[in-house]
PDB file of C-alpha atoms in Angstrom:
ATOM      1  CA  UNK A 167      -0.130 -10.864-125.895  1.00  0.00           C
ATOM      2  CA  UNK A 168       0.218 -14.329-124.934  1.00  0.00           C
ATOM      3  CA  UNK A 169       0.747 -17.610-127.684  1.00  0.00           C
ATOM      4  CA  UNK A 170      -1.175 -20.829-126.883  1.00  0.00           C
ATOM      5  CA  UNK A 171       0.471 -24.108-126.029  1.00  0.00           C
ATOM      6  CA  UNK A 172       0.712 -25.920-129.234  1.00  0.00           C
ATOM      7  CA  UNK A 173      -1.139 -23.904-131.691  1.00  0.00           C
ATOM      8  CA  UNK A 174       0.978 -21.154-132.973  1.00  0.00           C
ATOM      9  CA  UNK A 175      -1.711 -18.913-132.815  1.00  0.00           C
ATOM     10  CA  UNK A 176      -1.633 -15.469-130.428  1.00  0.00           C
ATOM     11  CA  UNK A 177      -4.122 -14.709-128.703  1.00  0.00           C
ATOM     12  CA  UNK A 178      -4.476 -11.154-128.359  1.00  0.00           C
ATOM     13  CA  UNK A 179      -7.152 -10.670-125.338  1.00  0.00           C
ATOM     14  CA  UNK A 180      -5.768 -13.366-122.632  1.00  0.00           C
ATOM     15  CA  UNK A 181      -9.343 -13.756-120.945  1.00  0.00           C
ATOM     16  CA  UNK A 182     -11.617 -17.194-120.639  1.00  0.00           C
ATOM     17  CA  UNK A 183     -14.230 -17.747-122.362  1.00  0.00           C
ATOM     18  CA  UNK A 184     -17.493 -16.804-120.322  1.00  0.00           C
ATOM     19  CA  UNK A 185     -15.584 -15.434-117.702  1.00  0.00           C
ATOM     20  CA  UNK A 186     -16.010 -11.771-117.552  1.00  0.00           C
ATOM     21  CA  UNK A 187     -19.368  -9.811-117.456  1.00  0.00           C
ATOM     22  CA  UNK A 188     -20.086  -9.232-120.949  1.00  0.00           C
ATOM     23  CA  UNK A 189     -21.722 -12.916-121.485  1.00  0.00           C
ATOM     24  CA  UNK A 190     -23.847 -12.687-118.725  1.00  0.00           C
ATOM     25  CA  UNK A 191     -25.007  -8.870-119.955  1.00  0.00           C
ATOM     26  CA  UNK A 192     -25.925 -11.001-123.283  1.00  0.00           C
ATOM     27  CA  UNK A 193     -28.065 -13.523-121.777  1.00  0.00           C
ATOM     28  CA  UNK A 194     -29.801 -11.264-119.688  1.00  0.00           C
ATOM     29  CA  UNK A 195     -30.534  -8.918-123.461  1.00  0.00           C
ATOM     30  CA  UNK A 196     -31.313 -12.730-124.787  1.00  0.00           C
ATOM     31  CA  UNK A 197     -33.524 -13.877-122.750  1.00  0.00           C
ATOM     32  CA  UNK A 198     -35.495 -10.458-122.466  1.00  0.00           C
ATOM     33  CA  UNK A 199     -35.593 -10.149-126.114  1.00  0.00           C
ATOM     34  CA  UNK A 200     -37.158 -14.013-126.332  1.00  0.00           C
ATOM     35  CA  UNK A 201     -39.573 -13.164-124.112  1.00  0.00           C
ATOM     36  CA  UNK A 202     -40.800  -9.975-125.374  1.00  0.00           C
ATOM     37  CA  UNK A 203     -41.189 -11.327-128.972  1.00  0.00           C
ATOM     38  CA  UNK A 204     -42.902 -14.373-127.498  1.00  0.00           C
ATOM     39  CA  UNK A 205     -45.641 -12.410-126.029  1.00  0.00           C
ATOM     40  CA  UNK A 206     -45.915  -9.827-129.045  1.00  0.00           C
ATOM     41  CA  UNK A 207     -46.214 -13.126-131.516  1.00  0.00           C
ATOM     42  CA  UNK A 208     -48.424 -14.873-128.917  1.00  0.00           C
ATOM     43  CA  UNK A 209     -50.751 -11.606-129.157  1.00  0.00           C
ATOM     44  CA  UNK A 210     -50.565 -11.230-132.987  1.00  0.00           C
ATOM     45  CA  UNK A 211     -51.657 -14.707-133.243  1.00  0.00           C
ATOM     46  CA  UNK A 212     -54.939 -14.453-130.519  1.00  0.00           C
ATOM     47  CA  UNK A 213     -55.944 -11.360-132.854  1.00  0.00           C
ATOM     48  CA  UNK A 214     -55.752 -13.230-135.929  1.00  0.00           C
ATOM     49  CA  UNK A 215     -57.384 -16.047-134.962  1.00  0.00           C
ATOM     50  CA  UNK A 216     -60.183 -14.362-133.194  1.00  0.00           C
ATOM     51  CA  UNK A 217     -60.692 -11.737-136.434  1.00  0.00           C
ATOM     52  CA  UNK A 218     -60.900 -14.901-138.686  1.00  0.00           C
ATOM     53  CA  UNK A 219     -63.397 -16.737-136.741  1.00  0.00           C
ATOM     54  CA  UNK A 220     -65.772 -14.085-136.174  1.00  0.00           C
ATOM     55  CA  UNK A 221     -65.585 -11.565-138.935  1.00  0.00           C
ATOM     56  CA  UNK A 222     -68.459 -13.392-140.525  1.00  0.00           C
ATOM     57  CA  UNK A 223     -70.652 -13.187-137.144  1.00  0.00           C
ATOM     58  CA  UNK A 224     -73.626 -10.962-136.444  1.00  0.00           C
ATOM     59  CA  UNK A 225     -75.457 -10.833-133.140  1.00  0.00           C
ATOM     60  CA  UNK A 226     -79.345 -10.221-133.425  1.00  0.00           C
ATOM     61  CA  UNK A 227     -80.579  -9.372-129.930  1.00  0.00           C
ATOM     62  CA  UNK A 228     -84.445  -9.482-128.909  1.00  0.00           C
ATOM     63  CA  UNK A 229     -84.489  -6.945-126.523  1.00  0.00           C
ATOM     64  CA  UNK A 230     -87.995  -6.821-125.529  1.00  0.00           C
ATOM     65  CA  UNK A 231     -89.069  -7.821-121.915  1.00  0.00           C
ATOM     66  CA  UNK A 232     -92.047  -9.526-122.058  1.00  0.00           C
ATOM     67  CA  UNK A 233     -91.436 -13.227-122.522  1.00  0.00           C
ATOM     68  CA  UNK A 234     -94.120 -14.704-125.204  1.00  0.00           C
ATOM     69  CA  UNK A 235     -93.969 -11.296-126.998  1.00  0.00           C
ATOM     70  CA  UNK A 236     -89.929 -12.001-126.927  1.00  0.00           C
ATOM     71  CA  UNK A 237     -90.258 -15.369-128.183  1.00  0.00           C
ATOM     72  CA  UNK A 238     -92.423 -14.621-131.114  1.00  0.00           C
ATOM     73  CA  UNK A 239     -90.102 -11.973-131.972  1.00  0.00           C
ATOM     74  CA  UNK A 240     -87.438 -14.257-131.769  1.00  0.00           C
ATOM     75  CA  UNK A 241     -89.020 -17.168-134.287  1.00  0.00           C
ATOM     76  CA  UNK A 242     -90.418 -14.308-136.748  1.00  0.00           C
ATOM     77  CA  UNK A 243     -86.560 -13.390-136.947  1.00  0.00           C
ATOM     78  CA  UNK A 244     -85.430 -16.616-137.503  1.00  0.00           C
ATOM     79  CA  UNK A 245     -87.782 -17.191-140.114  1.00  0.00           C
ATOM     80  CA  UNK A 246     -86.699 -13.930-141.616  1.00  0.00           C
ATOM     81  CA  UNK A 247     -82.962 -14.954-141.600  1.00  0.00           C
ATOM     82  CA  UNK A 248     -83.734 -18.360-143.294  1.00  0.00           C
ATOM     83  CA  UNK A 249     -84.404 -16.950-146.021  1.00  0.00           C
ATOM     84  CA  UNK A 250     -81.641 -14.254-146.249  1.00  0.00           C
ATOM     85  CA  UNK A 251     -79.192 -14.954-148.995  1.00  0.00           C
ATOM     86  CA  UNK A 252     -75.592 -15.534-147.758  1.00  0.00           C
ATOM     87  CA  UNK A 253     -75.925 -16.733-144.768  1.00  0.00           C
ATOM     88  CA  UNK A 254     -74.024 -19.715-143.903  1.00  0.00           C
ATOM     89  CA  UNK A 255     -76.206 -20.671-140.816  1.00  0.00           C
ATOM     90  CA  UNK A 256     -77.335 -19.718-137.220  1.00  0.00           C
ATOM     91  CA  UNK A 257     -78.595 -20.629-134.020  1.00  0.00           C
ATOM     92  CA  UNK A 258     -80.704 -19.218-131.225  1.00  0.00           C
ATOM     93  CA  UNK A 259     -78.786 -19.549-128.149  1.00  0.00           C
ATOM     94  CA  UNK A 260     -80.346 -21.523-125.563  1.00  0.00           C
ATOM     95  CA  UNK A 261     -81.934 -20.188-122.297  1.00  0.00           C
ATOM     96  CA  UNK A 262     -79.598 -21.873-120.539  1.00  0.00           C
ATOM     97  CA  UNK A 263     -76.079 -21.138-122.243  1.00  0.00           C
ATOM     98  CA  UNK A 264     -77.244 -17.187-121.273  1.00  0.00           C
ATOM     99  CA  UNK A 265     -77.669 -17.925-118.022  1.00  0.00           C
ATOM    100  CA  UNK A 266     -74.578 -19.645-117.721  1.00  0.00           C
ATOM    101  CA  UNK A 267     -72.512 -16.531-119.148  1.00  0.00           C
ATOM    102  CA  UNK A 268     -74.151 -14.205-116.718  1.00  0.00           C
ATOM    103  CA  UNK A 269     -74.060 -15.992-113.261  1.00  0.00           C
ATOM    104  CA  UNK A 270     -70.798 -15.202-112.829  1.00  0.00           C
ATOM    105  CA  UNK A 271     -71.948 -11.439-112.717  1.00  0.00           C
ATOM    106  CA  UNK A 272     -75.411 -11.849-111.287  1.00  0.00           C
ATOM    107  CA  UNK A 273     -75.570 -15.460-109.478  1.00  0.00           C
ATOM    108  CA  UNK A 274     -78.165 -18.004-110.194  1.00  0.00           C
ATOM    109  CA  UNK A 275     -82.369 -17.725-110.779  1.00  0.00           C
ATOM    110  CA  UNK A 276     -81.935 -13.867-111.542  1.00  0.00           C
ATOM    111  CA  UNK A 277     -83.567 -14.768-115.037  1.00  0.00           C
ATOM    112  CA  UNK A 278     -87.169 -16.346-113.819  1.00  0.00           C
ATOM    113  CA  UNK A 279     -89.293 -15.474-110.830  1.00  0.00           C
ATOM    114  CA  UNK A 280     -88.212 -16.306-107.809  1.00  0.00           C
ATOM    115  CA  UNK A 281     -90.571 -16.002-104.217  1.00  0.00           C
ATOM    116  CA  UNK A 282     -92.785 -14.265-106.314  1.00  0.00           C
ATOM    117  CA  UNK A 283     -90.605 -11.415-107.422  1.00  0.00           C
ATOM    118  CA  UNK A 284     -90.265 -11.170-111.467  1.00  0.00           C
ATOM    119  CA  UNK A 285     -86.623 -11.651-112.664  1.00  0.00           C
ATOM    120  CA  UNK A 286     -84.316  -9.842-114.474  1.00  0.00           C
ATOM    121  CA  UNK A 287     -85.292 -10.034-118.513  1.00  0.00           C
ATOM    122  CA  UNK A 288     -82.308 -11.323-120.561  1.00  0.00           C
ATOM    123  CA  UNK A 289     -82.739 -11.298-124.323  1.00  0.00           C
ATOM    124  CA  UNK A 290     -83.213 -13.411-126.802  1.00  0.00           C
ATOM    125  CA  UNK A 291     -79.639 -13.979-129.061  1.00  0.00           C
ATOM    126  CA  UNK A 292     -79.548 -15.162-132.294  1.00  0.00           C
ATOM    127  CA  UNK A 293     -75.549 -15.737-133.559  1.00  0.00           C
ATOM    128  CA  UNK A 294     -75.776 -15.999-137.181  1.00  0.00           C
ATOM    129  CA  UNK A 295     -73.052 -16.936-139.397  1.00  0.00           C
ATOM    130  CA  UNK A 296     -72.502 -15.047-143.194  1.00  0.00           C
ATOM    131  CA  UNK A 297     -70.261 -17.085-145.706  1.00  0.00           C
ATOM    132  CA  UNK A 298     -67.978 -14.139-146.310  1.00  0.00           C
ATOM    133  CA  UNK A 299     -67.110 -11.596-143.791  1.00  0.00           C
ATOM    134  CA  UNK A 300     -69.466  -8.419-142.397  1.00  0.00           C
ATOM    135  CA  UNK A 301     -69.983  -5.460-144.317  1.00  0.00           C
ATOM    136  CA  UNK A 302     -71.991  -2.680-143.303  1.00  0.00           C
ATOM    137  CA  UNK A 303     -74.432  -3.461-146.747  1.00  0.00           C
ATOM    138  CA  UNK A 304     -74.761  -6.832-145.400  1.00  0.00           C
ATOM    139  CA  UNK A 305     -75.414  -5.677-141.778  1.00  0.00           C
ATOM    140  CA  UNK A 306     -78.024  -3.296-142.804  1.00  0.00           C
ATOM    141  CA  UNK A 307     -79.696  -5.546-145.088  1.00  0.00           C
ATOM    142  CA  UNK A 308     -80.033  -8.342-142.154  1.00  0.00           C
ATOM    143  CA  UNK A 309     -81.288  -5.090-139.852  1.00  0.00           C
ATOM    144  CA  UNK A 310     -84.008  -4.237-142.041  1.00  0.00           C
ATOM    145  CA  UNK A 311     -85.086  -7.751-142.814  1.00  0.00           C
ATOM    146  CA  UNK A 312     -85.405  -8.722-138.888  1.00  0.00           C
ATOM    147  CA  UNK A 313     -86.635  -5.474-137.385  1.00  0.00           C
ATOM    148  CA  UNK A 314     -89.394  -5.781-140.144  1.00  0.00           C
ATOM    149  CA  UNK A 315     -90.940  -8.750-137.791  1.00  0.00           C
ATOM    150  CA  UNK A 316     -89.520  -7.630-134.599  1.00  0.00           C
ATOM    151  CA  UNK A 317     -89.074  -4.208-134.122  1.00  0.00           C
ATOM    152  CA  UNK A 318     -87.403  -5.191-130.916  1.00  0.00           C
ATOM    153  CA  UNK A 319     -84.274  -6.622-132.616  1.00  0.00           C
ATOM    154  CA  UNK A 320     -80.796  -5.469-132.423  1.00  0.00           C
ATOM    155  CA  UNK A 321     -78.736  -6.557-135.479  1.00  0.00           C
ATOM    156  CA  UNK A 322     -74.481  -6.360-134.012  1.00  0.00           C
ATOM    157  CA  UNK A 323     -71.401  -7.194-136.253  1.00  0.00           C
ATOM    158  CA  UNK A 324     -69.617  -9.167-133.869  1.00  0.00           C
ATOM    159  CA  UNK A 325     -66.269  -8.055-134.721  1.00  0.00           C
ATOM    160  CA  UNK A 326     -67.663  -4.260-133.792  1.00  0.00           C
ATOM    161  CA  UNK A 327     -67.473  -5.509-130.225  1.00  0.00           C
ATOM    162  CA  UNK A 328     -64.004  -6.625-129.973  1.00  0.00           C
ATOM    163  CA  UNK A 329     -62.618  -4.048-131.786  1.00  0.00           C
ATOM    164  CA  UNK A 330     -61.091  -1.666-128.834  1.00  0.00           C
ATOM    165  CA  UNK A 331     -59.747  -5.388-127.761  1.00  0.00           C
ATOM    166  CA  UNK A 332     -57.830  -6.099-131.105  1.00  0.00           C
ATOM    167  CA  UNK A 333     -56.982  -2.202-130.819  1.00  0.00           C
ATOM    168  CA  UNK A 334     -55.711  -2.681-127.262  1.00  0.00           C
ATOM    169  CA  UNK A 335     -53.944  -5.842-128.337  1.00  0.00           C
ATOM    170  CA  UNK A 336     -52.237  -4.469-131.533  1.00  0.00           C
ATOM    171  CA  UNK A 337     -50.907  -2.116-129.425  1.00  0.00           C
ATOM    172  CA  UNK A 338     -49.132  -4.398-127.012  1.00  0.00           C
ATOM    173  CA  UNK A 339     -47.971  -6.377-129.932  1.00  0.00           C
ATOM    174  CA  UNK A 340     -46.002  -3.150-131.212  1.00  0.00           C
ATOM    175  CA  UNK A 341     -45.250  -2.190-127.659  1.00  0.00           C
ATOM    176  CA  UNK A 342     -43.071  -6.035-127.821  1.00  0.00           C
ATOM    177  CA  UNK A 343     -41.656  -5.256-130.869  1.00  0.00           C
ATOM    178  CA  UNK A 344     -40.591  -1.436-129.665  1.00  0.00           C
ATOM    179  CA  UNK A 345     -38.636  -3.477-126.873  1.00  0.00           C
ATOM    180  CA  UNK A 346     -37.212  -6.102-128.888  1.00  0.00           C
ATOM    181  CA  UNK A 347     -35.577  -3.144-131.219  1.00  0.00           C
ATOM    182  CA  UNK A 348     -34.772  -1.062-127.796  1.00  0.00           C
ATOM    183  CA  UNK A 349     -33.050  -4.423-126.646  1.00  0.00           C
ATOM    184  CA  UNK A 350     -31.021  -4.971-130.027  1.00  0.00           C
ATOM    185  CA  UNK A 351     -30.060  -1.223-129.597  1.00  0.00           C
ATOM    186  CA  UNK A 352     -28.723  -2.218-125.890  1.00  0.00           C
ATOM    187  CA  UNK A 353     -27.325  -5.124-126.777  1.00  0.00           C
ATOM    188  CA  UNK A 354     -25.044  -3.500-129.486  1.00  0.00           C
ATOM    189  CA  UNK A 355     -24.182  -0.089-127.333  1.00  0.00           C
ATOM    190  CA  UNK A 356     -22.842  -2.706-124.488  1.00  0.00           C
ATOM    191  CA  UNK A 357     -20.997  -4.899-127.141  1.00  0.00           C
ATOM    192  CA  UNK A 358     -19.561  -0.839-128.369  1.00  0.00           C
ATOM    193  CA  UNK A 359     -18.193  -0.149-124.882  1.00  0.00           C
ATOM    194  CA  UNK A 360     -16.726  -3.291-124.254  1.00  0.00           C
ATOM    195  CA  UNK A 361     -15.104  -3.562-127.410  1.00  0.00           C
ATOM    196  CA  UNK A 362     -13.978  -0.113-127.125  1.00  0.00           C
ATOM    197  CA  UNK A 363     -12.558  -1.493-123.136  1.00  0.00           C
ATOM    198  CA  UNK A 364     -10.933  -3.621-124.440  1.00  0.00           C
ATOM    199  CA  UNK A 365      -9.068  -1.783-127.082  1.00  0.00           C
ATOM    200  CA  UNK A 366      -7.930   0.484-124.356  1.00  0.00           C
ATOM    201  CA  UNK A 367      -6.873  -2.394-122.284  1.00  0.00           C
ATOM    202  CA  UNK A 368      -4.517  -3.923-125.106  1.00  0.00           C
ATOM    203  CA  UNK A 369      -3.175  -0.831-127.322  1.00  0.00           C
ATOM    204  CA  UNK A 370       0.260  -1.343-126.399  1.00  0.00           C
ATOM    205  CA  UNK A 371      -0.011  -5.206-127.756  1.00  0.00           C
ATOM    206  CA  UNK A 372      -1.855  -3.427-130.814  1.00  0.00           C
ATOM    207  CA  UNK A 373       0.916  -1.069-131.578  1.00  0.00           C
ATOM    208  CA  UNK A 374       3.164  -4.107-131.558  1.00  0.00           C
ATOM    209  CA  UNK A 375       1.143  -6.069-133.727  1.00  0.00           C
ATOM    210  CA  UNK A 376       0.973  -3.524-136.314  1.00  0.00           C
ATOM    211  CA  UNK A 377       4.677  -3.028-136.071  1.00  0.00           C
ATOM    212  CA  UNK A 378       5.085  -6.741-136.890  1.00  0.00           C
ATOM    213  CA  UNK A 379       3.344  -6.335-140.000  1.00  0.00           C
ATOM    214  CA  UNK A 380      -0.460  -7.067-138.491  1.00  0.00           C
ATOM    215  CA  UNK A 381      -3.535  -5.556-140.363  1.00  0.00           C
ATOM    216  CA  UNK A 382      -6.708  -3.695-139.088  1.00  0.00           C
ATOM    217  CA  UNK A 383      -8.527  -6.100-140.285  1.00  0.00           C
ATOM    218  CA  UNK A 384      -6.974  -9.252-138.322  1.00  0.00           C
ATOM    219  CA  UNK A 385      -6.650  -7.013-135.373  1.00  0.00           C
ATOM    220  CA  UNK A 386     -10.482  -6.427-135.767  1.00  0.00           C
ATOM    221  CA  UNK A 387     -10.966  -9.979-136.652  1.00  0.00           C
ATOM    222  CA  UNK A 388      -9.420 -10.998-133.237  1.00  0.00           C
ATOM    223  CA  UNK A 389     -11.428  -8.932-131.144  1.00  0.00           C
ATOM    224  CA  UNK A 390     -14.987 -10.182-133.193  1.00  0.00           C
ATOM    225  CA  UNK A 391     -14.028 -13.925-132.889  1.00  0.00           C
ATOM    226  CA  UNK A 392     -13.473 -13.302-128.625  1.00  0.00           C
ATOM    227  CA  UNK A 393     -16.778 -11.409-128.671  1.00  0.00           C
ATOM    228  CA  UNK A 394     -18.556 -14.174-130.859  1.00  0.00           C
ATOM    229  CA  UNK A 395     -17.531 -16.568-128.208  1.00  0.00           C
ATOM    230  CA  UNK A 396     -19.152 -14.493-125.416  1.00  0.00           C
ATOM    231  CA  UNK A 397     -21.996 -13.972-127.004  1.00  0.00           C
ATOM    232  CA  UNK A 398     -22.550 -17.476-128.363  1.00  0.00           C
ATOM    233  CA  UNK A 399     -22.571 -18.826-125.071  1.00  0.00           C
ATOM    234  CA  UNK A 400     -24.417 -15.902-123.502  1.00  0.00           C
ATOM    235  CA  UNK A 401     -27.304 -16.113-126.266  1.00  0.00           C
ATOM    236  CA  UNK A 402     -27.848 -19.854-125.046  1.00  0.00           C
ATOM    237  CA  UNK A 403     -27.965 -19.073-121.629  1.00  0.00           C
ATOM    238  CA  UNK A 404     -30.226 -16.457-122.158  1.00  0.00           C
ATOM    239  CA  UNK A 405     -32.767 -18.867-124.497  1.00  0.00           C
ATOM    240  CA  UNK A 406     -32.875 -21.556-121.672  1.00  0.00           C
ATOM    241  CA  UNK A 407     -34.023 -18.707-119.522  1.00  0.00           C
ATOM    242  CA  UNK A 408     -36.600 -17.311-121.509  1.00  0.00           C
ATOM    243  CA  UNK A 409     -37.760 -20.937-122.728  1.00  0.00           C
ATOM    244  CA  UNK A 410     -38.821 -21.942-119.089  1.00  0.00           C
ATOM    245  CA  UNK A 411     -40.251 -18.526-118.645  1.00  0.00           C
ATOM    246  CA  UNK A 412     -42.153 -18.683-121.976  1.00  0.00           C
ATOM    247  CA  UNK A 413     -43.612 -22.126-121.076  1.00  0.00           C
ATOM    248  CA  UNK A 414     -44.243 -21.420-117.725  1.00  0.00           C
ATOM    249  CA  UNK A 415     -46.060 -18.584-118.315  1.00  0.00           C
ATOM    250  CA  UNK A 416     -48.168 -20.698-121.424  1.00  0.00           C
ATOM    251  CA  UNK A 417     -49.139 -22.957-119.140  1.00  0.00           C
ATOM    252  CA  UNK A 418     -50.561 -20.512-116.619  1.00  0.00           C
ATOM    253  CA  UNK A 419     -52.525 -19.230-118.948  1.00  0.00           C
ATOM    254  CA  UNK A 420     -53.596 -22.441-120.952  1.00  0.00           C
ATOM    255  CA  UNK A 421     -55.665 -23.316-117.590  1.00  0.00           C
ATOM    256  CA  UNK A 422     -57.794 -20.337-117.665  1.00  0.00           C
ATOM    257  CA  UNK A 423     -59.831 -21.716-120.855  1.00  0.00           C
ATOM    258  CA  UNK A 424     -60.814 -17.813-120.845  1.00  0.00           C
ATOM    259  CA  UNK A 425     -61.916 -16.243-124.863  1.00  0.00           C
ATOM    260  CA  UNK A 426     -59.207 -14.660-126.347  1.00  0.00           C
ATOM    261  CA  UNK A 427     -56.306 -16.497-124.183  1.00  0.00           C
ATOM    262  CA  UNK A 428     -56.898 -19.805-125.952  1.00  0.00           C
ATOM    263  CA  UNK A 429     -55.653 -17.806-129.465  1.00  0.00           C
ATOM    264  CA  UNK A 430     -52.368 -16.940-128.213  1.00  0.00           C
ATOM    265  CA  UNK A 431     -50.795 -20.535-128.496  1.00  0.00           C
ATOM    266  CA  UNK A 432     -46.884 -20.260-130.052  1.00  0.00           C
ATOM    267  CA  UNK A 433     -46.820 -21.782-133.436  1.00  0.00           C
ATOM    268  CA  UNK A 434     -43.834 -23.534-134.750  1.00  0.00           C
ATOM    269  CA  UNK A 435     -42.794 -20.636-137.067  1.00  0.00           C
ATOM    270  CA  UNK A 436     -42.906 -18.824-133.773  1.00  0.00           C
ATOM    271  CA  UNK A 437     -40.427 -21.217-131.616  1.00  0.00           C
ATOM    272  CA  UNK A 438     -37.993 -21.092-134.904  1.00  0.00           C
ATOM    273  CA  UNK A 439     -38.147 -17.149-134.313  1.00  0.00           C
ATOM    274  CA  UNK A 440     -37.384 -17.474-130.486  1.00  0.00           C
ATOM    275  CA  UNK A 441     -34.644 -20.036-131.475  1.00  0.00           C
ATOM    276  CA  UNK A 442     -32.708 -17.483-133.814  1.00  0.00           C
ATOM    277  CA  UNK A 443     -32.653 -14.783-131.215  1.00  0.00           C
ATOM    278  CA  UNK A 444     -29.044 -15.902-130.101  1.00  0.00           C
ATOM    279  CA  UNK A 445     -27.881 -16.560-133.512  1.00  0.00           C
ATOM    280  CA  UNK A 446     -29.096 -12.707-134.437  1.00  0.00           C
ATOM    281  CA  UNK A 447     -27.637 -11.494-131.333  1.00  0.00           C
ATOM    282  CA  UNK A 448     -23.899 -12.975-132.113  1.00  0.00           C
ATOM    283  CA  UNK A 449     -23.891 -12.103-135.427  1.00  0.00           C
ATOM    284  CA  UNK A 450     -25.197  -8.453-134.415  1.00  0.00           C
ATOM    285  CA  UNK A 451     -22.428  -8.554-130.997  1.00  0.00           C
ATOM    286  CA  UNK A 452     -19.599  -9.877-134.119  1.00  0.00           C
ATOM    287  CA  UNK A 453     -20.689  -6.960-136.732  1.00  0.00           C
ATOM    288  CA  UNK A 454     -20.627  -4.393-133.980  1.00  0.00           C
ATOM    289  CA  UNK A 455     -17.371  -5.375-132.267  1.00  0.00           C
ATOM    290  CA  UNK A 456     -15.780  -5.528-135.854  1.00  0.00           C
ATOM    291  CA  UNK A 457     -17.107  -1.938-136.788  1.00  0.00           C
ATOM    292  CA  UNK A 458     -16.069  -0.603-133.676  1.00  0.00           C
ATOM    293  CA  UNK A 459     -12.432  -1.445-133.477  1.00  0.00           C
ATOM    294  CA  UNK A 460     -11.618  -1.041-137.452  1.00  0.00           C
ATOM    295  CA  UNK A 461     -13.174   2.588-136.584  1.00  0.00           C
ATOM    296  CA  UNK A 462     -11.207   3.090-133.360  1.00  0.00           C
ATOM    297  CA  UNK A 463      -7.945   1.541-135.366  1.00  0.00           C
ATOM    298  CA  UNK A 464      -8.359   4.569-137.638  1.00  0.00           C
ATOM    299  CA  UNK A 465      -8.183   7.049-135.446  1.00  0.00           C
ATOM    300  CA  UNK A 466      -5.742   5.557-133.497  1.00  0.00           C
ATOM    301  CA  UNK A 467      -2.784   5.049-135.815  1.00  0.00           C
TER     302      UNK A 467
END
């Protein structure tokens, strides 16, 4: 037990602030904790974006390979979708956009002839847009409509196709939260031992206090306030560290321009939950070291 120049005060654990191993244990649980709940909100958001933006889109495919019969297919269905109630609008996609989204699979001219050899027959698409979201009334009803004209036609809910991607995505999103708990857990078994260490360390200077009329609770008070410290300063570290790793990482993937990537931007709800990771870890490293030793106090004396 040592007093402080000046101050009156005794300070029961004589260590520095930021000087022994249980700050750096913190920012490493910090700044692995950030991260994790960055990508798990990063994901939730790329799902919910995505969902809303094409759970009112249905995909009518001409999948016939004769060209003129495949174009006349493809106006009769238009014509039959004109005049379809609740449909906010549509669009044949251009010979040109499909060719660009399968050259990187098949290379260029595999959709015409080329040195006399017939090419490969892509069909017609026709992205249509309904003013509330798919239902599989509304999907039939467009089905029979179109495959009246062009029995050809294949009438797709768009959100049918990317649903073992959302599924696959939900899944890493609870995988990140699963971690973020597992790392809280950590976080407050390592503040447990230490606290417990440190008790150990100093129960001769406890015993004294006690016998000088010292409570539990300011005993207990002591040992949160040194632990607060540590993990204060820890909890920063560890942000900085996960904040260039978080934007870092965004901008690595904000080049790839690629679907479902360009969903997954932060928002600023999401930075104010990455910014009171630290403040949740000292107050749960304070509530754990103050549990512990009032517990251990009880059993001791």
């Amino acid at each position: 037990m040592r007093r402080l120049a000046g101050s009156g005060r005794v300070e029961l654990i004589p260590q520095g602030r930021m000087s022994g191993p249980m700050p750096w244990v913190i920012a490493i649980m910090v700044a692995m904790t950030a991260i994790a709940l960055a990508a798990g909100l990063a994901l939730g958001n790329a799902v919910s974006a995505a969902r809303a933006e094409i759970e009112g889109g249905v995909t009518v495919q001409i999948i016939e390979p004769r060209p003129e019969v495949r174009a006349e297919q493809a106006a009769l269905a238009i014509r039959a979708i004109e005049t379809m109630p609740g449909v906010a609008g549509f669009r044949q996609v251009p010979q040109a956009e499909l060719d660009a989204l399968i050259e990187p699979w098949l290379g260029t001219g595999v959709t015409g002839a080329a040195a006399g050899m017939p090419g490969i027959p892509v069909p017609s698409l026709i992205d249509v847009r309904l003013e509330g979201a798919v239902t599989p009334a509304k999907l039939a009803q467009i089905a029979q409509r179109v495959e009246q004209v062009a029995p050809s036609a294949r009438v797709d809910a768009q959100s049918n196709w990317l649903k073992p991607v959302f599924e696959a995505m939900l899944s890493l999103q609870v995988l990140a939260m699963v971690v973020v708990a597992l790392l809280a857990v950590a976080l407050a078994a390592a503040v447990l031992l230490a606290a417990r260490s440190a008790l150990g360390t100093n129960r001769n200077t406890i015993e004294i206090v006690h016998l000088l009329g010292g409570t539990d609770a300011q005993v207990a008070r002591v040992f949160q306030r040194s632990i607060g410290y540590d993990a204060a300063g820890g909890g920063a570290v560890g942000l900085a560290l996960a904040l260039v790793v978080v934007l870092a990482l965004g901008r690595r993937f904000e080049g790839l321009g690629a679907g479902l990537v360009d969903y997954g931007a932060l928002l600023w709800s999401d930075w104010l939950w990455l910014a009171a990771v630290p403040v949740l870890a000292t107050l749960l490293a304070m509530l754990t070291a103050r549990l512990t030793v009032l517990h251990a106090l009880r059993k001791m004396l």
